[in-house]
Protein backbone atom coordinates (compact mmCIF):
# COMPACT_ATOMS: atom_id res chain seq x y z
CA UNK A 1 0.00 0.00 0.00
CA UNK A 2 1.24 3.51 -0.75
CA UNK A 3 2.02 6.09 1.92
CA UNK A 4 -1.19 8.05 2.57
CA UNK A 5 -1.65 11.33 0.71
CA UNK A 6 -3.59 13.86 2.78
CA UNK A 7 -5.62 17.03 2.26
CA UNK A 8 -7.06 19.30 4.97
CA UNK A 9 -10.75 20.22 5.00
CA UNK A 10 -12.73 22.42 7.41
CA UNK A 11 -16.24 21.21 8.24
CA UNK A 12 -18.71 23.88 7.15
CA UNK A 13 -21.94 24.59 9.01
CA UNK A 14 -24.14 23.87 6.01
CA UNK A 15 -22.67 20.34 5.84
CA UNK A 16 -24.12 19.39 9.22
CA UNK A 17 -27.40 17.73 10.14
CA UNK A 18 -30.01 18.82 12.67
CA UNK A 19 -27.89 17.40 15.56
CA UNK A 20 -24.91 19.48 14.41
CA UNK A 21 -22.95 16.43 13.15
CA UNK A 22 -21.36 16.26 9.72
CA UNK A 23 -24.02 14.79 7.43
CA UNK A 24 -23.23 11.19 6.51
CA UNK A 25 -23.24 11.87 2.76
CA UNK A 26 -20.58 14.58 3.12
CA UNK A 27 -18.01 12.00 4.23
CA UNK A 28 -18.20 10.66 0.67
CA UNK A 29 -17.59 14.16 -0.70
CA UNK A 30 -14.50 14.52 1.49
CA UNK A 31 -13.18 11.13 0.34
CA UNK A 32 -13.78 12.06 -3.31
CA UNK A 33 -12.09 15.44 -2.81
CA UNK A 34 -8.99 13.70 -1.39
CA UNK A 35 -8.87 11.24 -4.31
CA UNK A 36 -9.07 14.02 -6.92
CA UNK A 37 -6.50 16.06 -4.97
CA UNK A 38 -4.16 13.06 -5.08
CA UNK A 39 -4.67 12.70 -8.84
CA UNK A 40 -3.88 16.38 -9.32
CA UNK A 41 -0.78 16.18 -7.09
CA UNK A 42 0.40 13.22 -9.19
CA UNK A 43 -0.01 15.28 -12.37
CA UNK A 44 -3.28 13.78 -13.58
CA UNK A 45 -6.08 16.14 -14.61
CA UNK A 46 -9.65 15.47 -15.66
CA UNK A 47 -8.86 16.90 -19.09
CA UNK A 48 -5.84 14.60 -19.35
CA UNK A 49 -7.92 11.57 -18.44
CA UNK A 50 -10.57 12.46 -21.02
CA UNK A 51 -7.89 12.98 -23.67
CA UNK A 52 -6.60 9.45 -22.95
CA UNK A 53 -10.15 8.05 -23.04
CA UNK A 54 -10.23 6.81 -19.43
CA UNK A 55 -11.85 7.79 -16.16
CA UNK A 56 -11.66 6.55 -12.57
CA UNK A 57 -14.78 4.90 -11.17
CA UNK A 58 -15.79 3.86 -7.67
CA UNK A 59 -17.45 0.45 -7.55
CA UNK A 60 -18.01 0.01 -3.81
CA UNK A 61 -17.63 2.16 -0.69
CA UNK A 62 -17.77 1.37 3.02
CA UNK A 63 -17.69 4.05 5.72
CA UNK A 64 -16.95 3.34 9.39
CA UNK A 65 -17.94 6.29 11.57
CA UNK A 66 -15.70 6.54 14.67
CA UNK A 67 -16.17 10.02 16.17
CA UNK A 68 -18.50 12.90 15.45
CA UNK A 69 -17.43 15.89 13.40
CA UNK A 70 -18.87 19.34 14.05
CA UNK A 71 -18.88 22.65 12.17
CA UNK A 72 -15.46 24.27 12.37
CA UNK A 73 -13.55 21.02 12.92
CA UNK A 74 -10.46 20.72 10.77
CA UNK A 75 -9.81 17.27 9.37
CA UNK A 76 -7.11 15.63 7.33
CA UNK A 77 -8.47 13.25 4.71
CA UNK A 78 -5.90 10.62 3.79
CA UNK A 79 -5.86 8.41 0.72
CA UNK A 80 -3.68 5.37 0.02
CA UNK A 81 -3.96 2.99 -2.93
CA UNK A 82 -3.65 -0.77 -2.53
CA UNK A 83 -2.91 -2.63 -5.75
CA UNK A 84 -3.76 -6.24 -6.44
CA UNK A 85 -4.13 -8.14 -9.66
CA UNK A 86 -6.94 -7.66 -12.10
CA UNK A 87 -9.10 -4.72 -13.04
CA UNK A 88 -9.72 -3.18 -9.62
CA UNK A 89 -7.80 -1.60 -6.75
CA UNK A 90 -8.60 -0.50 -3.20
CA UNK A 91 -8.40 2.96 -1.71
CA UNK A 92 -8.03 3.19 2.06
CA UNK A 93 -8.95 6.58 3.45
CA UNK A 94 -8.88 7.92 6.99
CA UNK A 95 -10.54 11.13 8.11
CA UNK A 96 -8.69 12.45 11.18
CA UNK A 97 -9.38 15.44 13.38
CA UNK A 98 -6.50 17.89 13.74
CA UNK A 99 -5.66 16.27 17.12
CA UNK A 100 -5.20 12.89 15.39
CA UNK A 101 -8.50 11.34 16.48
CA UNK A 102 -9.92 9.08 13.76
CA UNK A 103 -13.38 10.33 12.84
CA UNK A 104 -14.07 7.91 9.98
CA UNK A 105 -12.52 5.22 7.82
CA UNK A 106 -13.52 4.94 4.17
CA UNK A 107 -12.65 1.91 2.08
CA UNK A 108 -13.43 1.97 -1.62
CA UNK A 109 -12.95 -0.38 -4.54
CA UNK A 110 -12.23 1.39 -7.79
CA UNK A 111 -11.24 0.86 -11.37
CA UNK A 112 -10.23 2.78 -14.44
CA UNK A 113 -12.87 2.76 -17.16
CA UNK A 114 -12.20 2.83 -20.89
CA UNK A 115 -14.72 5.55 -21.77
CA UNK A 116 -15.28 4.33 -25.33
CA UNK A 117 -15.71 0.61 -24.56
CA UNK A 118 -17.46 1.38 -21.21
CA UNK A 119 -15.44 -1.40 -19.56
CA UNK A 120 -12.71 -1.44 -16.95
CA UNK A 121 -9.15 -1.42 -18.31
CA UNK A 122 -7.37 -4.73 -17.65
CA UNK A 123 -4.42 -3.32 -15.66
CA UNK A 124 -5.17 0.02 -13.95
CA UNK A 125 -1.81 -0.04 -12.15
CA UNK A 126 0.08 0.20 -15.44
CA UNK A 127 -2.24 2.89 -16.79
CA UNK A 128 -1.75 5.04 -13.68
CA UNK A 129 2.02 4.63 -14.07
CA UNK A 130 1.71 5.95 -17.64
CA UNK A 131 -0.63 8.81 -16.71
CA UNK A 132 1.11 10.12 -13.59
CA UNK A 133 4.03 12.53 -13.49
CA UNK A 134 4.60 11.26 -9.92
CA UNK A 135 3.43 7.61 -9.72
CA UNK A 136 5.00 7.35 -6.26
CA UNK A 137 1.89 9.03 -4.84
CA UNK A 138 0.04 5.85 -5.89
CA UNK A 139 2.67 3.60 -4.34
CA UNK A 140 3.98 2.73 -7.82
Coordinates of C-alpha atoms in Angstrom, one line a residue:
X1 CA 0.0 0.0 0.0
X2 CA 1.2 3.5 -0.7
X3 CA 2.0 6.1 1.9
X4 CA -1.2 8.1 2.6
X5 CA -1.6 11.3 0.7
X6 CA -3.6 13.9 2.8
X7 CA -5.6 17.0 2.3
X8 CA -7.1 19.3 5.0
X9 CA -10.8 20.2 5.0
X10 CA -12.7 22.4 7.4
X11 CA -16.2 21.2 8.2
X12 CA -18.7 23.9 7.1
X13 CA -21.9 24.6 9.0
X14 CA -24.1 23.9 6.0
X15 CA -22.7 20.3 5.8
X16 CA -24.1 19.4 9.2
X17 CA -27.4 17.7 10.1
X18 CA -30.0 18.8 12.7
X19 CA -27.9 17.4 15.6
X20 CA -24.9 19.5 14.4
X21 CA -23.0 16.4 13.1
X22 CA -21.4 16.3 9.7
X23 CA -24.0 14.8 7.4
X24 CA -23.2 11.2 6.5
X25 CA -23.2 11.9 2.8
X26 CA -20.6 14.6 3.1
X27 CA -18.0 12.0 4.2
X28 CA -18.2 10.7 0.7
X29 CA -17.6 14.2 -0.7
X30 CA -14.5 14.5 1.5
X31 CA -13.2 11.1 0.3
X32 CA -13.8 12.1 -3.3
X33 CA -12.1 15.4 -2.8
X34 CA -9.0 13.7 -1.4
X35 CA -8.9 11.2 -4.3
X36 CA -9.1 14.0 -6.9
X37 CA -6.5 16.1 -5.0
X38 CA -4.2 13.1 -5.1
X39 CA -4.7 12.7 -8.8
X40 CA -3.9 16.4 -9.3
X41 CA -0.8 16.2 -7.1
X42 CA 0.4 13.2 -9.2
X43 CA 0.0 15.3 -12.4
X44 CA -3.3 13.8 -13.6
X45 CA -6.1 16.1 -14.6
X46 CA -9.7 15.5 -15.7
X47 CA -8.9 16.9 -19.1
X48 CA -5.8 14.6 -19.4
X49 CA -7.9 11.6 -18.4
X50 CA -10.6 12.5 -21.0
X51 CA -7.9 13.0 -23.7
X52 CA -6.6 9.5 -23.0
X53 CA -10.1 8.1 -23.0
X54 CA -10.2 6.8 -19.4
X55 CA -11.8 7.8 -16.2
X56 CA -11.7 6.5 -12.6
X57 CA -14.8 4.9 -11.2
X58 CA -15.8 3.9 -7.7
X59 CA -17.4 0.5 -7.6
X60 CA -18.0 0.0 -3.8
X61 CA -17.6 2.2 -0.7
X62 CA -17.8 1.4 3.0
X63 CA -17.7 4.1 5.7
X64 CA -17.0 3.3 9.4
X65 CA -17.9 6.3 11.6
X66 CA -15.7 6.5 14.7
X67 CA -16.2 10.0 16.2
X68 CA -18.5 12.9 15.5
X69 CA -17.4 15.9 13.4
X70 CA -18.9 19.3 14.0
X71 CA -18.9 22.6 12.2
X72 CA -15.5 24.3 12.4
X73 CA -13.5 21.0 12.9
X74 CA -10.5 20.7 10.8
X75 CA -9.8 17.3 9.4
X76 CA -7.1 15.6 7.3
X77 CA -8.5 13.3 4.7
X78 CA -5.9 10.6 3.8
X79 CA -5.9 8.4 0.7
X80 CA -3.7 5.4 0.0
X81 CA -4.0 3.0 -2.9
X82 CA -3.7 -0.8 -2.5
X83 CA -2.9 -2.6 -5.8
X84 CA -3.8 -6.2 -6.4
X85 CA -4.1 -8.1 -9.7
X86 CA -6.9 -7.7 -12.1
X87 CA -9.1 -4.7 -13.0
X88 CA -9.7 -3.2 -9.6
X89 CA -7.8 -1.6 -6.8
X90 CA -8.6 -0.5 -3.2
X91 CA -8.4 3.0 -1.7
X92 CA -8.0 3.2 2.1
X93 CA -8.9 6.6 3.5
X94 CA -8.9 7.9 7.0
X95 CA -10.5 11.1 8.1
X96 CA -8.7 12.5 11.2
X97 CA -9.4 15.4 13.4
X98 CA -6.5 17.9 13.7
X99 CA -5.7 16.3 17.1
X100 CA -5.2 12.9 15.4
X101 CA -8.5 11.3 16.5
X102 CA -9.9 9.1 13.8
X103 CA -13.4 10.3 12.8
X104 CA -14.1 7.9 10.0
X105 CA -12.5 5.2 7.8
X106 CA -13.5 4.9 4.2
X107 CA -12.7 1.9 2.1
X108 CA -13.4 2.0 -1.6
X109 CA -13.0 -0.4 -4.5
X110 CA -12.2 1.4 -7.8
X111 CA -11.2 0.9 -11.4
X112 CA -10.2 2.8 -14.4
X113 CA -12.9 2.8 -17.2
X114 CA -12.2 2.8 -20.9
X115 CA -14.7 5.5 -21.8
X116 CA -15.3 4.3 -25.3
X117 CA -15.7 0.6 -24.6
X118 CA -17.5 1.4 -21.2
X119 CA -15.4 -1.4 -19.6
X120 CA -12.7 -1.4 -17.0
X121 CA -9.1 -1.4 -18.3
X122 CA -7.4 -4.7 -17.7
X123 CA -4.4 -3.3 -15.7
X124 CA -5.2 0.0 -13.9
X125 CA -1.8 0.0 -12.1
X126 CA 0.1 0.2 -15.4
X127 CA -2.2 2.9 -16.8
X128 CA -1.8 5.0 -13.7
X129 CA 2.0 4.6 -14.1
X130 CA 1.7 5.9 -17.6
X131 CA -0.6 8.8 -16.7
X132 CA 1.1 10.1 -13.6
X133 CA 4.0 12.5 -13.5
X134 CA 4.6 11.3 -9.9
X135 CA 3.4 7.6 -9.7
X136 CA 5.0 7.4 -6.3
X137 CA 1.9 9.0 -4.8
X138 CA 0.0 5.8 -5.9
X139 CA 2.7 3.6 -4.3
X140 CA 4.0 2.7 -7.8

